[in-house]
CSV table of C-alpha atoms in Angstrom, one decimal:
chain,number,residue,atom,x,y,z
I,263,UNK,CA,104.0,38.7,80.1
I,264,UNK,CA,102.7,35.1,80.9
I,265,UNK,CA,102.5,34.4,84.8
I,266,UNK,CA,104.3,31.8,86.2
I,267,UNK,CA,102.8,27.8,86.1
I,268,UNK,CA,102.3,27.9,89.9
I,269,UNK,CA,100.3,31.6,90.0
I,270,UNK,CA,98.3,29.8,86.8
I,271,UNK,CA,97.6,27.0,89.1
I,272,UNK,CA,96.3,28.6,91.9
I,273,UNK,CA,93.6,31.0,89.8
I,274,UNK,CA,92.7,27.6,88.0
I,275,UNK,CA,91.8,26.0,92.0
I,276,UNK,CA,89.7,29.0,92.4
I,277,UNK,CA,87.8,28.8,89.6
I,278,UNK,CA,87.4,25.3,90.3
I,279,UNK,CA,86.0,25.8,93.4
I,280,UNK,CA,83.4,28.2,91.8
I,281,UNK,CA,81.6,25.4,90.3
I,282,UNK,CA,78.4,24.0,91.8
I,283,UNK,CA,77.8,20.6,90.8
I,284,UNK,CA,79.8,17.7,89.7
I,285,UNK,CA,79.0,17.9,85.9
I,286,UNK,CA,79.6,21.3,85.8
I,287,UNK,CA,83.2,21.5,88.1
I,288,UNK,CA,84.4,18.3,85.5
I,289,UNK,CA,84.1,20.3,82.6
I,290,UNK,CA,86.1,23.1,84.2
I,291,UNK,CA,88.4,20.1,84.7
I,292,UNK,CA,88.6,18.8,81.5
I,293,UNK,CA,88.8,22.4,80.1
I,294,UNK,CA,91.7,23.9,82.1
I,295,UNK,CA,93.7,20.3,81.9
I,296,UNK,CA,93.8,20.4,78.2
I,297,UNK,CA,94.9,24.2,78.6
I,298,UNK,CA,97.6,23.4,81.5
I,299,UNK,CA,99.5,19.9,79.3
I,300,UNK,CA,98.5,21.3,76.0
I,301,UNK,CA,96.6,18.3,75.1
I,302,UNK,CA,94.2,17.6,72.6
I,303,UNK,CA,92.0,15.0,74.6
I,304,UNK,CA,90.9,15.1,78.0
I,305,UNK,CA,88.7,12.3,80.1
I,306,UNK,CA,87.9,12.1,83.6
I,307,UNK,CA,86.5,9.0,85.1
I,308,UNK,CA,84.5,8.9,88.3
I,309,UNK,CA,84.4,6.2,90.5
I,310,UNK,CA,81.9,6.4,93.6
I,311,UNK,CA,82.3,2.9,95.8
I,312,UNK,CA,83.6,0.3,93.5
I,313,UNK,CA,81.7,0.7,90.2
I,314,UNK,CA,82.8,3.6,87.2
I,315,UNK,CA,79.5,5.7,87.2
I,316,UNK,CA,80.2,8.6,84.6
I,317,UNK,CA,82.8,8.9,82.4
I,318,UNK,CA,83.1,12.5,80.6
I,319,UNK,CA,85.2,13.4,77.7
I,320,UNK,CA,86.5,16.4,75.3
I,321,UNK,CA,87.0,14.1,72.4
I,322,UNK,CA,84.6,11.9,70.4
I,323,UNK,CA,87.2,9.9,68.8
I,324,UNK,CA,88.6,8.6,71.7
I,325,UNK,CA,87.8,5.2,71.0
I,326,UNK,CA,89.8,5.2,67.7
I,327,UNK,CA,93.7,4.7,68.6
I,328,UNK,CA,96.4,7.3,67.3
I,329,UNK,CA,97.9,9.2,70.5
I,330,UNK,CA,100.9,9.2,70.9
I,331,UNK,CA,101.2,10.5,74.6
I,332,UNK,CA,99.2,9.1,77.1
I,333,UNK,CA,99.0,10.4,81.0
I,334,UNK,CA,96.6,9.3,83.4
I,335,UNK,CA,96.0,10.6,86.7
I,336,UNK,CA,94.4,9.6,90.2
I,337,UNK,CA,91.6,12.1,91.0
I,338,UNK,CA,92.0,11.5,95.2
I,339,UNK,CA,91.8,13.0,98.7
I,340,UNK,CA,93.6,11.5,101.5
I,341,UNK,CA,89.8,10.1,102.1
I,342,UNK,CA,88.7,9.1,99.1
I,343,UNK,CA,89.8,8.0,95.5
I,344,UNK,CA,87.8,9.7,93.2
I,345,UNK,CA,88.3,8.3,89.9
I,346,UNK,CA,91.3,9.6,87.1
I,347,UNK,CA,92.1,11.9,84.9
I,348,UNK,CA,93.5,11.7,81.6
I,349,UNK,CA,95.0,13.6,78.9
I,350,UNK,CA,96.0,12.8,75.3
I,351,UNK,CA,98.4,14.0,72.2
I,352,UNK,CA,98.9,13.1,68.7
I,353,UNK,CA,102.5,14.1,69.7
I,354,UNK,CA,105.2,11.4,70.9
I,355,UNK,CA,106.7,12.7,74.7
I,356,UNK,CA,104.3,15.0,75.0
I,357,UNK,CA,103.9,15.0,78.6
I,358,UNK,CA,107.2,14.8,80.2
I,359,UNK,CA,109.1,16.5,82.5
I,360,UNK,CA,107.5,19.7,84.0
I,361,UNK,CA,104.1,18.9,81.9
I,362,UNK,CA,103.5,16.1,84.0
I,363,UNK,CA,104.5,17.5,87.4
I,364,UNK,CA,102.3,20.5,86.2
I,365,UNK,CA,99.3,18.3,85.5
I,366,UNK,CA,99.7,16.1,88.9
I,367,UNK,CA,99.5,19.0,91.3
I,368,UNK,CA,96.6,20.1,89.3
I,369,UNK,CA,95.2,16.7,89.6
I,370,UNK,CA,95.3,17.4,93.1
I,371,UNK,CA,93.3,20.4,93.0
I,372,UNK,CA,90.7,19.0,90.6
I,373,UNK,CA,90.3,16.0,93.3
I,374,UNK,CA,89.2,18.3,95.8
I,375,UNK,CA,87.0,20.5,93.8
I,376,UNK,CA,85.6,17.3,92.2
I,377,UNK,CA,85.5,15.6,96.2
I,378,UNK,CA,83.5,19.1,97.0
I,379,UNK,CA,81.2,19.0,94.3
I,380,UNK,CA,80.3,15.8,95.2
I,381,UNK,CA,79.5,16.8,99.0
I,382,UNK,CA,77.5,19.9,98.3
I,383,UNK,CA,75.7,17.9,95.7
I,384,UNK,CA,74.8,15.2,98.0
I,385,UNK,CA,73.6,17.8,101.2
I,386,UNK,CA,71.6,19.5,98.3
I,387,UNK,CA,69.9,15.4,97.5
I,388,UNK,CA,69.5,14.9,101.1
I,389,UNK,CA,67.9,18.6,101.9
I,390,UNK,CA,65.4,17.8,99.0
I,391,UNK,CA,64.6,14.7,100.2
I,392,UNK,CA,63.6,15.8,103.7
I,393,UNK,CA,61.4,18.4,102.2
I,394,UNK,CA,59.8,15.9,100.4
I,395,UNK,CA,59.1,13.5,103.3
I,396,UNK,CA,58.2,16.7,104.9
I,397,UNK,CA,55.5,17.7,102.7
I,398,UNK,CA,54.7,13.5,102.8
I,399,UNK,CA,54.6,13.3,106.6
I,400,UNK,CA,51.9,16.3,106.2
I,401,UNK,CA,49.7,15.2,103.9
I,402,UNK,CA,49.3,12.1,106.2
I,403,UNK,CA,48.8,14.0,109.1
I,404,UNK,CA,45.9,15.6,107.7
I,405,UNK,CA,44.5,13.3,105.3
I,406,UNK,CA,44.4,11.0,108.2
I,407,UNK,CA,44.3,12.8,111.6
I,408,UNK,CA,47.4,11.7,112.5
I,409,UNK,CA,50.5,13.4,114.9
I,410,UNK,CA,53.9,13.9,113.2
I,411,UNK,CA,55.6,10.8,115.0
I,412,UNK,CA,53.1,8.1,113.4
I,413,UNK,CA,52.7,9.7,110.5
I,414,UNK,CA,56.2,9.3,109.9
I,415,UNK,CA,56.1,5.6,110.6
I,416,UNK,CA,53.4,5.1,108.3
I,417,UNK,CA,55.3,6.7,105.7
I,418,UNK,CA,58.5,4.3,106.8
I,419,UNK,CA,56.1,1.3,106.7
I,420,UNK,CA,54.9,2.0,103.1
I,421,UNK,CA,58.2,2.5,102.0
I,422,UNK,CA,59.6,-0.4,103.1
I,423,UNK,CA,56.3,-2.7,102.3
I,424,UNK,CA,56.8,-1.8,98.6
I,425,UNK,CA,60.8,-2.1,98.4
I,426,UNK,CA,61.9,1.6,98.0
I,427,UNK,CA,63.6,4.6,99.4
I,428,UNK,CA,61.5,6.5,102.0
I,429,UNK,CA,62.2,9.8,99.6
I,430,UNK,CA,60.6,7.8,97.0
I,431,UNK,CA,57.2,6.6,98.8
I,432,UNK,CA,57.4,10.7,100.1
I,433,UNK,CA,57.1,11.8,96.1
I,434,UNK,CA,54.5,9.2,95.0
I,435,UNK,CA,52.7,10.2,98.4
I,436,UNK,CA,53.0,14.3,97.4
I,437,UNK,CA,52.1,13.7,93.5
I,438,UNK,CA,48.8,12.2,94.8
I,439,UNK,CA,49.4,8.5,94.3
């Protein structure tokens, strides 16, 4: 016996939610919204700030018309838009009625497992980057006898005297540049 759409729905938002990174949690996405509208095609499009940064897709032949049914999606929080998601079928109407309220409450979900992967992927940048000025900060302080607080600043200095992110002066400064 098939469970119903809404119990399928919520074991799909777990799994979702299982998902580390961004690439990884989008092809969950695209996996599971082919399975829920029965479509042949799947894209999701990202859109951090105001430029598309990565678009992802379960179809080559995407570019090459033929589908029939088109339905696109907003991937958003009540913060944040996150992009869209879009599903495709060789088949005229294939997406209407209770396909496409099906696939819009799991857009929902997929926005905020996408919105989370996104988060925990940005603490993880942001805790590497601070070991790395870290290890940066110390290698000043000893190659130069200097205390933590001016170290820091000399690190901040060369950073901004050569145009680039204090994480990236930090990891020229630890691979011995």
């Amino acid at each position: 016996m098939r469970s119903s759409p809404s119990a399928e729905l919520a074991q799909v938002a777990a799994v979702l939610h299982e998902e580390k990174d961004v690439e990884s949690t989008v092809d969950v996405v695209l996996r599971h919204a082919r399975a829920i509208t029965g479509a042949e095609a799947a894209t999701v499009v990202l859109t951090p700030g105001h430029g598309v940064a990565m678009m992802w897709a379960t179809c080559g032949s995407l570019a090459r018309t033929g589908w029939a049914s088109v339905l696109s999606l907003r991937l958003d929080t009540r913060r944040t838009a996150i992009g869209a998601l879009s599903v495709y079928s060789p088949r005229a109407h294939a997406f209407g009625g209770d396909v496409a309220e099906l696939a819009r409450v799991y857009a929902q979900h997929a926005a905020v497992a996408l919105a989370s992967a996104q988060a925990e992927s940005g603490l993880r940048w942001a805790m590497d980057a601070r070991h790395v000025i870290g290890q940066a900060q110390g290698i000043l302080m000893e190659r130069h006898g200097l205390d933590a607080e001016t170290a820091f600043a000399m690190l901040r200095n060369r950073a901004r005297d050569r145009g680039v992110k204090l994480s990236e002066r930090a990891e020229g400064i630890v691979a011995g540049e």
